[in-house]
Coordinates of C-alpha atoms and ligand atoms in Angstrom, one line a residue:
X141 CA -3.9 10.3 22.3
X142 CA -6.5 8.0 20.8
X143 CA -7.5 9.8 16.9
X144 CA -11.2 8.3 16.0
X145 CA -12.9 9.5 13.0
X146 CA -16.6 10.2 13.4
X147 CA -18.0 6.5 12.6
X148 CA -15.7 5.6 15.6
X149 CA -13.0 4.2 13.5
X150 CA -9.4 4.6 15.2
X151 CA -7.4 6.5 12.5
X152 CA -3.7 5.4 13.5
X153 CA -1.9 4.9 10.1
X154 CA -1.0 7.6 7.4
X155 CA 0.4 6.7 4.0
X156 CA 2.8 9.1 2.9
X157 CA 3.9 9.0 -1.0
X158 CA 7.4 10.4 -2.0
X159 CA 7.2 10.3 -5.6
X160 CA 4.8 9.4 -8.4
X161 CA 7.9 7.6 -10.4
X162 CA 8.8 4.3 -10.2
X163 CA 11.0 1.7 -12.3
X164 CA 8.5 -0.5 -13.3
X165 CA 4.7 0.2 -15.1
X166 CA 2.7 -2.5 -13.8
X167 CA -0.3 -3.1 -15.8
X168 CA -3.4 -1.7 -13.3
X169 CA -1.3 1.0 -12.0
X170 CA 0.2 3.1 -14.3
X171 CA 0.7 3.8 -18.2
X172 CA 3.0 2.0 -20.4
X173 CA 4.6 5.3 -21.3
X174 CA 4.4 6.0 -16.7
X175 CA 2.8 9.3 -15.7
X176 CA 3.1 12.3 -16.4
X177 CA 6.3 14.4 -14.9
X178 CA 4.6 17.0 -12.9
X179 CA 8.0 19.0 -12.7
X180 CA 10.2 19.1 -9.4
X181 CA 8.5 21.8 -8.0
X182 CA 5.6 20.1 -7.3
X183 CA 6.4 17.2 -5.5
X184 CA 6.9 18.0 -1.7
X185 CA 10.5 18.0 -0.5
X186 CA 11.7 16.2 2.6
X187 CA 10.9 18.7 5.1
X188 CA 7.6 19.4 3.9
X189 CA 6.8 15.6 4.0
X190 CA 8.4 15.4 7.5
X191 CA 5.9 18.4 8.7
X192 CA 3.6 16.1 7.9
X193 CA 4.5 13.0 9.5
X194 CA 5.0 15.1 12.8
X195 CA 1.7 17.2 12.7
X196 CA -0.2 13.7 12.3
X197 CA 2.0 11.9 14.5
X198 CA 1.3 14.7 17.0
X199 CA -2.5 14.0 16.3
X200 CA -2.2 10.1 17.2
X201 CA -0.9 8.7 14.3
X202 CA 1.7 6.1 15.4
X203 CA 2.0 4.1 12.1
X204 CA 3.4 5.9 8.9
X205 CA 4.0 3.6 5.4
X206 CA 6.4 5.4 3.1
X207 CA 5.1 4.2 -0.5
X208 CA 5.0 6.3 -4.0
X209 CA 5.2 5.6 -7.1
X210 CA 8.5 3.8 -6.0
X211 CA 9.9 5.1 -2.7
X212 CA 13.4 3.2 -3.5
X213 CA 14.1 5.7 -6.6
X214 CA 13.8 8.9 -4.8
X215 CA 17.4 10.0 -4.0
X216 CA 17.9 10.8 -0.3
X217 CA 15.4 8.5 0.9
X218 CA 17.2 6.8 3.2
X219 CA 18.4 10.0 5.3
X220 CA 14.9 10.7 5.0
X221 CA 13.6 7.8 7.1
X222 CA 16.1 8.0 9.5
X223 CA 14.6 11.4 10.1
X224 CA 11.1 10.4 10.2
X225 CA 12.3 7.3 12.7
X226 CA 13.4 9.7 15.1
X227 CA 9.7 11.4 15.6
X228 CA 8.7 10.8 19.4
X229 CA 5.1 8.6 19.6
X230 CA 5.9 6.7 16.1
X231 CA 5.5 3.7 16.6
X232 CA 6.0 1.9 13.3
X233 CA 7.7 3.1 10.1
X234 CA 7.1 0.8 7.4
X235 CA 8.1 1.2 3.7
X236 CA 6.3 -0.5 0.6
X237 CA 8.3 -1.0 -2.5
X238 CA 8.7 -3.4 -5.9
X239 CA 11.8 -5.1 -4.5
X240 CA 14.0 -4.1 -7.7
X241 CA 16.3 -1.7 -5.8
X242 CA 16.0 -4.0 -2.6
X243 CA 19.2 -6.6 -2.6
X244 CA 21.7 -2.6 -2.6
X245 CA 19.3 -0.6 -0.1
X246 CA 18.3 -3.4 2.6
X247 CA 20.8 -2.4 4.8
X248 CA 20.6 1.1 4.4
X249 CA 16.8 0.9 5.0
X250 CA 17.5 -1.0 8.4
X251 CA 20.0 0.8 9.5
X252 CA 17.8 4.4 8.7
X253 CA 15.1 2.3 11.7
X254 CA 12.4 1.3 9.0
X255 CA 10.8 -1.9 10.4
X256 CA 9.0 -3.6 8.2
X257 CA 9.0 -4.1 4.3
X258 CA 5.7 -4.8 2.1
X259 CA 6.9 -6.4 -1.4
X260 CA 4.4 -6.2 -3.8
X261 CA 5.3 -9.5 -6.0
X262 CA 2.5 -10.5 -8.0
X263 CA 3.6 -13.9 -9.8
X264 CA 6.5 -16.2 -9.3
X265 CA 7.0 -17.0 -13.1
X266 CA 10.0 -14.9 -14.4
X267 CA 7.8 -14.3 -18.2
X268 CA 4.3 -13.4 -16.2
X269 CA 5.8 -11.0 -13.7
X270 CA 7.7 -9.6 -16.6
X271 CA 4.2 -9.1 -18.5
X272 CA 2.7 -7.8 -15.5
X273 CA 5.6 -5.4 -14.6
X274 CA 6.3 -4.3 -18.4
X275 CA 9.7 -5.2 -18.1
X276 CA 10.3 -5.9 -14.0
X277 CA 12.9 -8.5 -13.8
X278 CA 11.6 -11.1 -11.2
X279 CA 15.2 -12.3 -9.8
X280 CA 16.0 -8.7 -8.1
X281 CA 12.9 -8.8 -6.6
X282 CA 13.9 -12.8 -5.1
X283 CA 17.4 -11.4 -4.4
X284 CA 15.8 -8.2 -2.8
X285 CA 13.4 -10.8 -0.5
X286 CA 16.6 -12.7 0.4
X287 CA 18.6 -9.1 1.6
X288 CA 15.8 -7.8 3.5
X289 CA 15.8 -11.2 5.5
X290 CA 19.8 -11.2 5.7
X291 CA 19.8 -7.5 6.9
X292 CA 18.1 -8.2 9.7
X293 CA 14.1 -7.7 8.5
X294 CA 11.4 -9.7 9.6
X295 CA 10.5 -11.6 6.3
X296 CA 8.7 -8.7 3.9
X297 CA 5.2 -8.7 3.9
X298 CA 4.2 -10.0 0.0
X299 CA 1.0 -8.1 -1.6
X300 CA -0.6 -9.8 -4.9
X301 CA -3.0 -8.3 -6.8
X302 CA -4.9 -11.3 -8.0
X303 CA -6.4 -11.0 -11.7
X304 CA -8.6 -13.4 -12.9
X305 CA -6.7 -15.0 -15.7
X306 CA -3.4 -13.3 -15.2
X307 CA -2.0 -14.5 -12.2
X308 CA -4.8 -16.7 -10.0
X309 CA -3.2 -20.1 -11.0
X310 CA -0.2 -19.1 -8.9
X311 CA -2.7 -18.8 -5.7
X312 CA -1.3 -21.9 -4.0
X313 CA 2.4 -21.0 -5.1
X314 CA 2.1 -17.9 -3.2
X315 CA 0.3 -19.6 -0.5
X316 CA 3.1 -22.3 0.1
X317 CA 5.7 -19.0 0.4
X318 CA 4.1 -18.5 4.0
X319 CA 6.0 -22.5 5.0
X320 CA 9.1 -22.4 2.8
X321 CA 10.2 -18.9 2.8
X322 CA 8.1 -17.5 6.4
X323 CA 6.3 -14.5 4.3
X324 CA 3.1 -13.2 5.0
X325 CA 0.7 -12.6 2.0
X326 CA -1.8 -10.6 1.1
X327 CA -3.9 -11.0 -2.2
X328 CA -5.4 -7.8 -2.5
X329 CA -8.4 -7.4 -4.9
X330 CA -7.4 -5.9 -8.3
X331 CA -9.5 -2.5 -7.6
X332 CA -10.5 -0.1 -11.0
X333 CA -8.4 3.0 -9.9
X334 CA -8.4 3.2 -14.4
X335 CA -11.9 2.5 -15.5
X336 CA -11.2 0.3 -18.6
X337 CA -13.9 -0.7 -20.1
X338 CA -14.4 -4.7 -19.1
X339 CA -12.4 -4.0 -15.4
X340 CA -14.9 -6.1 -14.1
X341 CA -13.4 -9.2 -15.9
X342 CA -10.2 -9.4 -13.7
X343 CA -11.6 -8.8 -10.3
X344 CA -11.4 -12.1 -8.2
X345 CA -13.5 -12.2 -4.8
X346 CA -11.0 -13.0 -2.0
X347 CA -13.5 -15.3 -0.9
X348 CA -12.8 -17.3 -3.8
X349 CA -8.6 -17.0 -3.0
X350 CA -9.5 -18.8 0.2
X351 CA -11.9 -21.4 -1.4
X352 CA -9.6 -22.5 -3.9
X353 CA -6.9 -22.4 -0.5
X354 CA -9.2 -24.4 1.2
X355 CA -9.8 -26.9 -1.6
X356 CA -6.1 -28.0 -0.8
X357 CA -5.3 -27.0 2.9
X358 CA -7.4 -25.9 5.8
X359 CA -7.0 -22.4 6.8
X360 CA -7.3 -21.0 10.4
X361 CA -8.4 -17.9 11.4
X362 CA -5.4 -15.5 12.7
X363 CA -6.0 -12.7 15.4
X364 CA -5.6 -9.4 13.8
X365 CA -3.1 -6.5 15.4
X366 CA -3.6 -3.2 16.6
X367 CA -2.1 -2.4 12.9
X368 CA -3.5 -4.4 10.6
X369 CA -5.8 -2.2 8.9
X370 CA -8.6 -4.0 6.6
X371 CA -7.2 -8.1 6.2
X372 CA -8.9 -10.4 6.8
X373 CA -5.8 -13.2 7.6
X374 CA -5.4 -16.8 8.3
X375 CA -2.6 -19.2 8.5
X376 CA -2.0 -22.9 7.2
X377 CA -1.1 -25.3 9.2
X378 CA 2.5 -25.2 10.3
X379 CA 3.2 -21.8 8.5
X380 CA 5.2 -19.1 10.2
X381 CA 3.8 -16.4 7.7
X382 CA -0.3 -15.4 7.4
X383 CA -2.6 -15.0 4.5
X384 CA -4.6 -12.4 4.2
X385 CA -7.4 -11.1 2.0
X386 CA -8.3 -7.5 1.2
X387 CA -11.5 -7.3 0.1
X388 CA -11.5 -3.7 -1.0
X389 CA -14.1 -4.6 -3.9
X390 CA -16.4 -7.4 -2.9
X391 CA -16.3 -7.3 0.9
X392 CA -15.5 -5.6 4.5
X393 CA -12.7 -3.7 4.3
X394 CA -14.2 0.4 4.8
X395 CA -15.3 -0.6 8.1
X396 CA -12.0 -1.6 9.9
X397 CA -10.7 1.5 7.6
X398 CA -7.6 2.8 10.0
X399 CA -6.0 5.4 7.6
X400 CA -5.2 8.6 5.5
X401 CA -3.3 9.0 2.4
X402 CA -1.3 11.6 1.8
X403 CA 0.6 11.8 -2.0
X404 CA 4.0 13.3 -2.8
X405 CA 2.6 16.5 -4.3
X406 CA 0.7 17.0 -1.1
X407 CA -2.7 16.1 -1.9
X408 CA -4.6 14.5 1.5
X409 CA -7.3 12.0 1.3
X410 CA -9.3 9.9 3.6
X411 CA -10.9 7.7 1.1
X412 CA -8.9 5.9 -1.4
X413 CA -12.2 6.3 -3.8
X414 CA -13.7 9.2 -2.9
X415 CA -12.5 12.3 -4.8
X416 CA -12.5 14.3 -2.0
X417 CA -8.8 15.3 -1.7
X418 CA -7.6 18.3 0.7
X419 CA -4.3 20.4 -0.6
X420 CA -1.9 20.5 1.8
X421 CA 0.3 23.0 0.2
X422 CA -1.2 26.1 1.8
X423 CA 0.2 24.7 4.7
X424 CA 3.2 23.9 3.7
X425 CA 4.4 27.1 1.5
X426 CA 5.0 28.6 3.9
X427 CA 5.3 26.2 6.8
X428 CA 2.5 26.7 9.3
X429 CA 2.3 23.7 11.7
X430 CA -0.6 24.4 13.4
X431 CA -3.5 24.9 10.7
X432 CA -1.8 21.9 9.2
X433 CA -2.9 20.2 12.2
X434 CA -6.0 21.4 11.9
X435 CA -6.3 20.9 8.8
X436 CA -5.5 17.0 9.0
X437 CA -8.1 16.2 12.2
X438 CA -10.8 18.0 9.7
X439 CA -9.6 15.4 7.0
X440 CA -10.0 12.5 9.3
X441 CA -13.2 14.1 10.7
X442 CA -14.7 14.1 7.0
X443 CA -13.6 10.3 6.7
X444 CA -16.7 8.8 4.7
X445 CA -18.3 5.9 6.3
X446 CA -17.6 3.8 3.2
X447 CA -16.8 3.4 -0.8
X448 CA -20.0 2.2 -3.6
X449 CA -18.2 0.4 -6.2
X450 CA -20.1 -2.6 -4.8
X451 CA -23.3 -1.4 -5.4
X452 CA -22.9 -0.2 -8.1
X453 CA -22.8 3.9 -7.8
X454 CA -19.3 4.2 -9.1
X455 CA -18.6 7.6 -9.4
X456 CA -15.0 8.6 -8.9
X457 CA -12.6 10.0 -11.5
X458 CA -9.8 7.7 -12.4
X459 CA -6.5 8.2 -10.9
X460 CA -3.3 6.2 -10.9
X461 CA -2.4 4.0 -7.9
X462 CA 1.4 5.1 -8.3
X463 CA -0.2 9.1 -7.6
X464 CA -2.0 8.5 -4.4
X465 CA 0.3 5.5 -3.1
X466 CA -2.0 2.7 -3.1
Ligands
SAM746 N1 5.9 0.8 -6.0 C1 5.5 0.3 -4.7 C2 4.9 -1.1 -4.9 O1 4.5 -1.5 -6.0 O2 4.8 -1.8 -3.8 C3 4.7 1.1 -3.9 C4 3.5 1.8 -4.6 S1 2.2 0.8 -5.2 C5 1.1 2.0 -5.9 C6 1.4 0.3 -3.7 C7 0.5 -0.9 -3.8 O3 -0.6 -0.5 -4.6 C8 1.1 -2.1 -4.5 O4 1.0 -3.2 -3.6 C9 0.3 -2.3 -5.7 O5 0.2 -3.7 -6.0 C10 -1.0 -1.7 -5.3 N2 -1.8 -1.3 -6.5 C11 -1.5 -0.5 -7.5 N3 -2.5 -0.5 -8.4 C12 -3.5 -1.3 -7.9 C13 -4.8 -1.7 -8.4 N4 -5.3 -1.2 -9.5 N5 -5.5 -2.5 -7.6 C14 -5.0 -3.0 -6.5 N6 -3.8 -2.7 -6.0 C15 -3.1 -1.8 -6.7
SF4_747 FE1 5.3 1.0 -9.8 FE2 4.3 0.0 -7.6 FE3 2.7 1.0 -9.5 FE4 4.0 -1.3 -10.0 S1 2.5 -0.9 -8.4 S2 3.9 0.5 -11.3 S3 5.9 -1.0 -8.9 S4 4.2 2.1 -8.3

């Protein structure tokens, strides 16, 4: 069963957050000091985030990203998505992590059925990703790339958040990974989920990712998949991976929008910058399938047709990536 929101989009992709913690503080996500601990209790356990994935799987979601804060430091994860692999009509069970805990779990994260990795990797120079990362240590994430691959992965999906002066001289570096190592990457606009004062300084257009490609290599166009969501991707010559743009600041990207979020202490949303959010608990505590269903088609039904930060009329509260999942 096809799920289309009310602007005829085809909602077909939830992403479900299983914690708000992670091993690493990276600079336009979270803190220095990481967020706040909101106390067990109030992040959802396994079978509530399973109810989930089955009532909107049962709606027509067939593509579920696992993502947090970092999914890779939540203990029982991997029984977890070996569980969520087994629901009938889903199609594709992805996972998005940092890499640190990659090179131990690869296997383990096969094995469980997830088929795809993202790796979010945003430079290639040991001291800058250390900046970036407060502390991330860039060869686990290299030796996590390498496992996935060895386990039996297709090469992980690579996500950048370009920053003007921070890490857009490595553009053609990340670039060239597409021919030497066969990854895909995505330079995703830096987006103000924190509204520091002077954001505005460290957004860099995708358009100009692919100019200063272009100034080197042509780029051609690549067909996009029934999964894609909102990249825009192209491919250099020879390459076996893509690169793609996500233009969730300066361009198109609300109108191929294909998804809902849904964060580990159950809040729903169906825009990443709206504050619109829909509590999920009520449905949860205690378990009642079907006005959780219900509750999740109204959700995509109330989809807004797009964000404003473009224009200007900026109005959402800030919020931390590592809550809602990215
Ligand atoms: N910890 C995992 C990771 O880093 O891949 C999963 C969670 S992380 C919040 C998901 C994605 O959100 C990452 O690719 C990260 O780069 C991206 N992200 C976080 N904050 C962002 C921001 N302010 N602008 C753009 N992307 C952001
Ligand atoms: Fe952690 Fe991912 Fe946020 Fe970086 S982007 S702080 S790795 S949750």
């Amino acid at each position: 069963m096809a799920l289309t929101d009310t602007f005829n989009r085809r909602i077909n992709y939830l992403r479900l957050s299983v914690t708000d913690r992670c091993n690493m503080r990276c600079l336009y996500c979270m803190p220095a000091e990481g967020v706040q601990d909101v106390g067990h209790d109030a992040v959802l356990s396994y079978e509530e985030l399973q109810l989930i994935a089955e009532s909107a799987v049962g709606l027509g979601i067939e593509k579920i990203r696992i993502t947090g804060g970092e999914p890779t430091v939540r203990a029982g994860i991997v029984d977890f998505l070996a569980k969520l692999a087994a629901i009938p009509g889903l199609r594709h069970l992805a996972l998005t992590t940092n890499g640190l805990l990659l090179e131990q779990m690869a296997s383990d994260l096969y094995r469980a059925g997830v088929q795809r990795l993202n790796v979010s990797l945003d430079s290639l120079d040991p001291q800058a990703f250390r900046e970036i990362t407060r502390g991330g240590d860039l060869a686990k994430v290299l030796a996590g790339l390498d496992a996935a691959v060895a386990a039996g992965f297709p090469p992980p999906k690579i996500n950048i958040v370009i920053m003007r002066g921070i890490n857009d001289a490595e553009i053609l570096d990340f670039a060239e990974l597409t021919r030497s190592r066969g990854n895909s990457v995505r330079f995703i606009e830096y987006m103000p989920a924190v509204k520091d004062d002077g954001w505005q300084r460290l957004c860099f257009p995708g358009e100009e990712v692919l100019q200063r490609i272009r100034e080197q290599y042509p780029l051609e166009a690549v067909d996009k998949g029934t999964f894609a969501g909102p990249s825009q991707d192209y491919r250099l010559p020879g390459a076996t991976g893509s690169i793609g743009i996500i233009t969730a600041v300066s361009g198109h990207f609300c109108s191929d929008c294909n998804r809902i979020r849904v964060t580990s202490r159950g809040q729903a949303k169906g825009c990443l910058f709206s504050d619109e959010t829909t509590d999920l608990n009520p449905f949860l505590r205690p378990p009642d399938p079907e006005r959780l269903t219900k509750v999740l088609q109204e959700i995509v039904q109330a989809k807004p047709e797009g964000h404003a930060i473009r224009r200007g009329e900026y109005t959402h509260s800030n919020f931390s990536m590592a809550q809602i999942g990215g």
